[in-house]
Each structure stands twice: as C-alpha cells, then as structure tokens.
PDB file of C-alpha atoms in Angstrom:
ATOM      1  CA  MET A   1     -13.379 -11.732  24.762  1.00  0.00           C
ATOM      2  CA  GLU A   2     -11.044 -12.777  21.916  1.00  0.00           C
ATOM      3  CA  ALA A   3     -12.855 -10.547  19.438  1.00  0.00           C
ATOM      4  CA  GLU A   4     -12.537  -7.666  21.882  1.00  0.00           C
ATOM      5  CA  ALA A   5      -8.802  -8.233  22.277  1.00  0.00           C
ATOM      6  CA  GLY A   6      -8.452  -8.403  18.492  1.00  0.00           C
ATOM      7  CA  LYS A   7     -10.380  -5.178  18.118  1.00  0.00           C
ATOM      8  CA  ILE A   8      -8.066  -3.479  20.577  1.00  0.00           C
ATOM      9  CA  GLU A   9      -5.097  -4.686  18.558  1.00  0.00           C
ATOM     10  CA  ILE A  10      -6.691  -3.382  15.379  1.00  0.00           C
ATOM     11  CA  GLN A  11      -7.244  -0.009  17.037  1.00  0.00           C
ATOM     12  CA  ASP A  12      -3.614  -0.002  18.153  1.00  0.00           C
ATOM     13  CA  TYR A  13      -2.592  -0.947  14.626  1.00  0.00           C
ATOM     14  CA  CYS A  14      -4.705   1.772  13.032  1.00  0.00           C
ATOM     15  CA  LYS A  15      -3.674   4.556  15.400  1.00  0.00           C
ATOM     16  CA  HIS A  16      -0.505   4.983  13.327  1.00  0.00           C
ATOM     17  CA  THR A  17      -2.482   6.148  10.285  1.00  0.00           C
ATOM     18  CA  LYS A  18      -4.509   9.232   9.418  1.00  0.00           C
ATOM     19  CA  LEU A  19      -7.062   6.917   7.792  1.00  0.00           C
ATOM     20  CA  PHE A  20      -8.334   5.351  10.996  1.00  0.00           C
ATOM     21  CA  ALA A  21     -11.882   4.508   9.822  1.00  0.00           C
ATOM     22  CA  LEU A  22     -10.697   2.951   6.549  1.00  0.00           C
ATOM     23  CA  CYS A  23      -7.896   1.122   8.334  1.00  0.00           C
ATOM     24  CA  ASP A  24     -10.314  -0.216  10.936  1.00  0.00           C
ATOM     25  CA  ARG A  25     -12.676  -1.532   8.229  1.00  0.00           C
ATOM     26  CA  VAL A  26      -9.945  -3.099   6.097  1.00  0.00           C
ATOM     27  CA  MET A  27      -8.071  -4.662   8.991  1.00  0.00           C
ATOM     28  CA  THR A  28     -11.188  -5.922  10.771  1.00  0.00           C
ATOM     29  CA  ALA A  29     -12.154  -7.721   7.552  1.00  0.00           C
ATOM     30  CA  ALA A  30      -8.603  -9.070   7.179  1.00  0.00           C
ATOM     31  CA  ALA A  31      -8.587 -10.286  10.791  1.00  0.00           C
ATOM     32  CA  GLN A  32     -11.905 -12.060  10.280  1.00  0.00           C
ATOM     33  CA  ARG A  33     -10.596 -13.787   7.143  1.00  0.00           C
ATOM     34  CA  LYS A  34      -7.351 -14.812   8.819  1.00  0.00           C
ATOM     35  CA  LYS A  35      -9.074 -15.543  12.149  1.00  0.00           C
ATOM     36  CA  THR A  36      -6.281 -13.669  13.915  1.00  0.00           C
ATOM     37  CA  ALA A  37      -5.582 -10.106  14.915  1.00  0.00           C
ATOM     38  CA  ASP A  38      -1.954  -9.952  16.024  1.00  0.00           C
ATOM     39  CA  VAL A  39       0.011  -7.054  14.571  1.00  0.00           C
ATOM     40  CA  THR A  40       2.323  -9.208  12.461  1.00  0.00           C
ATOM     41  CA  SER A  41      -0.568 -11.083  10.833  1.00  0.00           C
ATOM     42  CA  LEU A  42      -2.467  -7.850  10.269  1.00  0.00           C
ATOM     43  CA  THR A  43       0.597  -6.222   8.733  1.00  0.00           C
ATOM     44  CA  GLN A  44       1.175  -9.191   6.453  1.00  0.00           C
ATOM     45  CA  ALA A  45      -2.481  -9.016   5.396  1.00  0.00           C
ATOM     46  CA  ALA A  46      -2.211  -5.273   4.749  1.00  0.00           C
ATOM     47  CA  LEU A  47       0.967  -5.753   2.736  1.00  0.00           C
ATOM     48  CA  PHE A  48      -0.759  -8.472   0.711  1.00  0.00           C
ATOM     49  CA  ILE A  49      -3.677  -6.113   0.015  1.00  0.00           C
ATOM     50  CA  ALA A  50      -1.295  -3.307  -1.021  1.00  0.00           C
ATOM     51  CA  LYS A  51       0.691  -5.706  -3.205  1.00  0.00           C
ATOM     52  CA  ARG A  52      -2.511  -6.938  -4.865  1.00  0.00           C
ATOM     53  CA  GLU A  53      -3.520  -3.316  -5.490  1.00  0.00           C
ATOM     54  CA  SER A  54      -0.076  -2.624  -7.002  1.00  0.00           C
ATOM     55  CA  THR A  55      -0.671  -5.449  -9.465  1.00  0.00           C
ATOM     56  CA  ARG A  56      -4.081  -3.974 -10.279  1.00  0.00           C
ATOM     57  CA  MET A  57      -2.442  -0.585 -10.810  1.00  0.00           C
ATOM     58  CA  GLU A  58       0.079  -2.095 -13.208  1.00  0.00           C
ATOM     59  CA  ASP A  59      -2.818  -3.594 -15.181  1.00  0.00           C
ATOM     60  CA  PHE A  60      -4.808  -0.348 -14.968  1.00  0.00           C
ATOM     61  CA  PHE A  61      -1.971   1.695 -16.495  1.00  0.00           C
ATOM     62  CA  SER A  62      -1.305  -0.920 -19.163  1.00  0.00           C
ATOM     63  CA  LYS A  63      -4.960  -0.768 -20.225  1.00  0.00           C
ATOM     64  CA  LEU A  64      -4.912   3.041 -20.346  1.00  0.00           C
ATOM     65  CA  THR A  65      -2.057   3.135 -22.851  1.00  0.00           C
ATOM     66  CA  PRO A  66      -4.181   2.290 -25.946  1.00  0.00           C
ATOM     67  CA  ARG A  67      -6.870   4.769 -24.835  1.00  0.00           C
ATOM     68  CA  TYR A  68      -4.350   7.583 -24.380  1.00  0.00           C
ATOM     69  CA  PRO A  69      -1.601   6.944 -26.962  1.00  0.00           C
ATOM     70  CA  GLN A  70      -0.321  10.507 -26.546  1.00  0.00           C
ATOM     71  CA  PHE A  71       0.675   9.545 -22.981  1.00  0.00           C
ATOM     72  CA  ALA A  72       1.933   6.041 -23.785  1.00  0.00           C
ATOM     73  CA  GLU A  73       5.413   6.612 -22.370  1.00  0.00           C
ATOM     74  CA  PRO A  74       4.442   7.879 -18.895  1.00  0.00           C
ATOM     75  CA  LEU A  75       1.619   5.327 -18.662  1.00  0.00           C
ATOM     76  CA  LYS A  76       4.066   2.504 -19.413  1.00  0.00           C
ATOM     77  CA  GLU A  77       6.447   3.996 -16.844  1.00  0.00           C
ATOM     78  CA  CYS A  78       3.637   3.998 -14.286  1.00  0.00           C
ATOM     79  CA  ALA A  79       2.812   0.372 -15.028  1.00  0.00           C
ATOM     80  CA  ASN A  80       6.478  -0.476 -14.467  1.00  0.00           C
ATOM     81  CA  PHE A  81       6.688   1.588 -11.269  1.00  0.00           C
ATOM     82  CA  PHE A  82       3.716  -0.220  -9.766  1.00  0.00           C
ATOM     83  CA  LYS A  83       5.091  -3.574 -10.910  1.00  0.00           C
ATOM     84  CA  GLU A  84       8.347  -2.713  -9.162  1.00  0.00           C
ATOM     85  CA  SER A  85       6.533  -1.573  -6.019  1.00  0.00           C
ATOM     86  CA  THR A  86       5.392  -5.133  -5.320  1.00  0.00           C
ATOM     87  CA  ILE A  87       8.938  -6.218  -4.475  1.00  0.00           C
ATOM     88  CA  PHE A  88       9.118  -3.696  -1.625  1.00  0.00           C
ATOM     89  CA  LEU A  89       5.847  -4.611   0.080  1.00  0.00           C
ATOM     90  CA  ASN A  90       7.133  -7.193   2.555  1.00  0.00           C
ATOM     91  CA  LEU A  91       8.652  -7.580   6.015  1.00  0.00           C
ATOM     92  CA  ARG A  92      12.060  -8.909   4.934  1.00  0.00           C
ATOM     93  CA  GLY A  93      13.839  -5.961   6.561  1.00  0.00           C
ATOM     94  CA  MET A  94      12.308  -6.475  10.011  1.00  0.00           C
ATOM     95  CA  ASN A  95      15.371  -8.144  11.515  1.00  0.00           C
ATOM     96  CA  GLY A  96      17.627  -5.291  10.485  1.00  0.00           C
ATOM     97  CA  GLY A  97      15.165  -2.532  11.267  1.00  0.00           C
ATOM     98  CA  THR A  98      14.868  -1.506   7.622  1.00  0.00           C
ATOM     99  CA  ALA A  99      11.363  -2.782   6.865  1.00  0.00           C
ATOM    100  CA  SER A 100       9.777   0.681   6.949  1.00  0.00           C
ATOM    101  CA  LEU A 101      12.464   2.025   4.617  1.00  0.00           C
ATOM    102  CA  ASP A 102      12.042  -0.926   2.271  1.00  0.00           C
ATOM    103  CA  VAL A 103       8.254  -0.591   2.223  1.00  0.00           C
ATOM    104  CA  HIS A 104       8.541   3.167   1.732  1.00  0.00           C
ATOM    105  CA  TYR A 105      10.287   2.557  -1.592  1.00  0.00           C
ATOM    106  CA  ALA A 106       6.889   1.433  -2.919  1.00  0.00           C
ATOM    107  CA  LEU A 107       5.534   4.912  -2.166  1.00  0.00           C
ATOM    108  CA  ASP A 108       8.521   6.379  -3.998  1.00  0.00           C
ATOM    109  CA  ASP A 109       7.471   4.355  -7.053  1.00  0.00           C
ATOM    110  CA  ALA A 110       3.967   5.843  -6.876  1.00  0.00           C
ATOM    111  CA  SER A 111       5.475   9.325  -6.588  1.00  0.00           C
ATOM    112  CA  GLN A 112       7.673   8.678  -9.617  1.00  0.00           C
ATOM    113  CA  CYS A 113       4.565   7.685 -11.546  1.00  0.00           C
ATOM    114  CA  GLU A 114       2.855  10.930 -10.552  1.00  0.00           C
ATOM    115  CA  THR A 115       5.936  12.894 -11.599  1.00  0.00           C
ATOM    116  CA  ALA A 116       6.105  11.137 -14.979  1.00  0.00           C
ATOM    117  CA  LEU A 117       2.440  11.932 -15.601  1.00  0.00           C
ATOM    118  CA  ALA A 118       2.842  15.551 -14.475  1.00  0.00           C
ATOM    119  CA  ASN A 119       5.913  16.055 -16.668  1.00  0.00           C
ATOM    120  CA  ALA A 120       3.938  14.753 -19.657  1.00  0.00           C
ATOM    121  CA  LYS A 121       1.013  16.999 -18.672  1.00  0.00           C
ATOM    122  CA  ALA A 122      -1.172  13.891 -18.702  1.00  0.00           C
ATOM    123  CA  SER A 123      -4.540  14.798 -17.285  1.00  0.00           C
ATOM    124  CA  ILE A 124      -6.502  11.568 -16.951  1.00  0.00           C
ATOM    125  CA  PRO A 125      -9.244  11.920 -14.324  1.00  0.00           C
ATOM    126  CA  GLU A 126      -9.458   8.296 -13.182  1.00  0.00           C
ATOM    127  CA  VAL A 127      -5.695   8.123 -12.565  1.00  0.00           C
ATOM    128  CA  THR A 128      -5.843  10.405  -9.538  1.00  0.00           C
ATOM    129  CA  THR A 129      -8.604   8.328  -7.957  1.00  0.00           C
ATOM    130  CA  HIS A 130      -6.749   5.050  -8.518  1.00  0.00           C
ATOM    131  CA  ILE A 131      -3.447   6.380  -7.200  1.00  0.00           C
ATOM    132  CA  GLN A 132      -5.157   7.781  -4.103  1.00  0.00           C
ATOM    133  CA  LYS A 133      -6.806   4.423  -3.420  1.00  0.00           C
ATOM    134  CA  TRP A 134      -3.413   2.742  -3.716  1.00  0.00           C
ATOM    135  CA  LYS A 135      -1.863   5.335  -1.382  1.00  0.00           C
ATOM    136  CA  ASN A 136      -4.595   4.731   1.189  1.00  0.00           C
ATOM    137  CA  LEU A 137      -3.955   0.980   1.162  1.00  0.00           C
ATOM    138  CA  PHE A 138      -0.217   1.626   1.252  1.00  0.00           C
ATOM    139  CA  GLU A 139      -0.615   3.854   4.311  1.00  0.00           C
ATOM    140  CA  ILE A 140      -2.519   1.130   6.149  1.00  0.00           C
ATOM    141  CA  ALA A 141       0.250  -1.384   5.400  1.00  0.00           C
ATOM    142  CA  TYR A 142       2.968   1.121   6.293  1.00  0.00           C
ATOM    143  CA  SER A 143       1.216   1.808   9.585  1.00  0.00           C
ATOM    144  CA  GLY A 144       1.588  -1.836  10.546  1.00  0.00           C
ATOM    145  CA  VAL A 145       5.238  -1.898   9.562  1.00  0.00           C
ATOM    146  CA  MET A 146       5.846   1.166  11.738  1.00  0.00           C
ATOM    147  CA  ALA A 147       3.997  -0.466  14.639  1.00  0.00           C
ATOM    148  CA  LEU A 148       6.132  -3.604  14.308  1.00  0.00           C
ATOM    149  CA  GLU A 149       9.371  -1.643  14.131  1.00  0.00           C
ATOM    150  CA  THR A 150       8.359   0.442  17.147  1.00  0.00           C
ATOM    151  CA  ALA A 151       7.551  -2.708  19.114  1.00  0.00           C
ATOM    152  CA  ALA A 152      10.928  -4.175  18.102  1.00  0.00           C
ATOM    153  CA  GLY A 153      12.716  -1.049  19.325  1.00  0.00           C
ATOM    154  CA  TYR A 154      13.830   0.289  15.935  1.00  0.00           C
TER     155      TYR A 154
END
C-alpha cells in the first residue's frame, strides 16, 4: 500500500513535466534510495541530481578546453555558468514563493552557455547531448519546485 501511495505521488510529481517517463524512472529510483516519496523529499532529491549534473557539466567543459583551444573562451564561460547554476538549485525561496524563479536562474545559465558557444560558432557534437541531458534533469527538478509552490498557493 505504501509503495502504491508513493507511486501516486511520483505520478503527481511527474505530471508537471513533458518528460514523464524519464521523470518517473528517475524519481522512482530516488524514492527507493530515500525510502520516501513525499513531494518535498522527491524535489530535494531531484535538485541534488541536477546539482550533481551541473558539477559534472562544469568538469566536462573544463576538460573540453584543451581539446578545442580555438573555443577556450566560451568553454571556460560554460564551465563557469554551470558552476554558478549549482547555487540556484535549492528550495531556499519556498517561504517567499520565489523558489521556482530562483531555480529557473540555473536554466538561464545553461542558455547563456549555449549563446556563448553559438556566438563563437563552436560546433562540438557531444556538447549538445550533454546540455540536453542536463536540461532534462533540470526539468524534473523544476517540476517538483512548481508542484511545491502550487501546493503552497504561490
């Protein structure tokens, strides 16, 4: 019965995203690890996953710089943008109803990275794949933040 209730909560959580199947998989695994499935715990888990991926992205861009010296500047900018994004992936703004805005700043950092790369005409195939993976994980976390704000009446 508890697992069923948790599953329902995960479905409710994931209904706020276009990536329902991915969200369901990621959040079911997170709920099993945390042994809980309430929306706040799931959102915190999703934010942790997105934050961890941001750190990986920072490392990814740092490692690309020596391989693509002609794009060193935008790659370093991207590493910095993803490093910065980690500070926004939290629920600190929940009490004031600004959590979704705060978390959304992380997506702005990813967009700034894409713009920096586009302006430099940097065409690095694996970058698109990595950024899309990050965006997918971000969307799952953002979905939870939106669900929490909706439940809180913001």
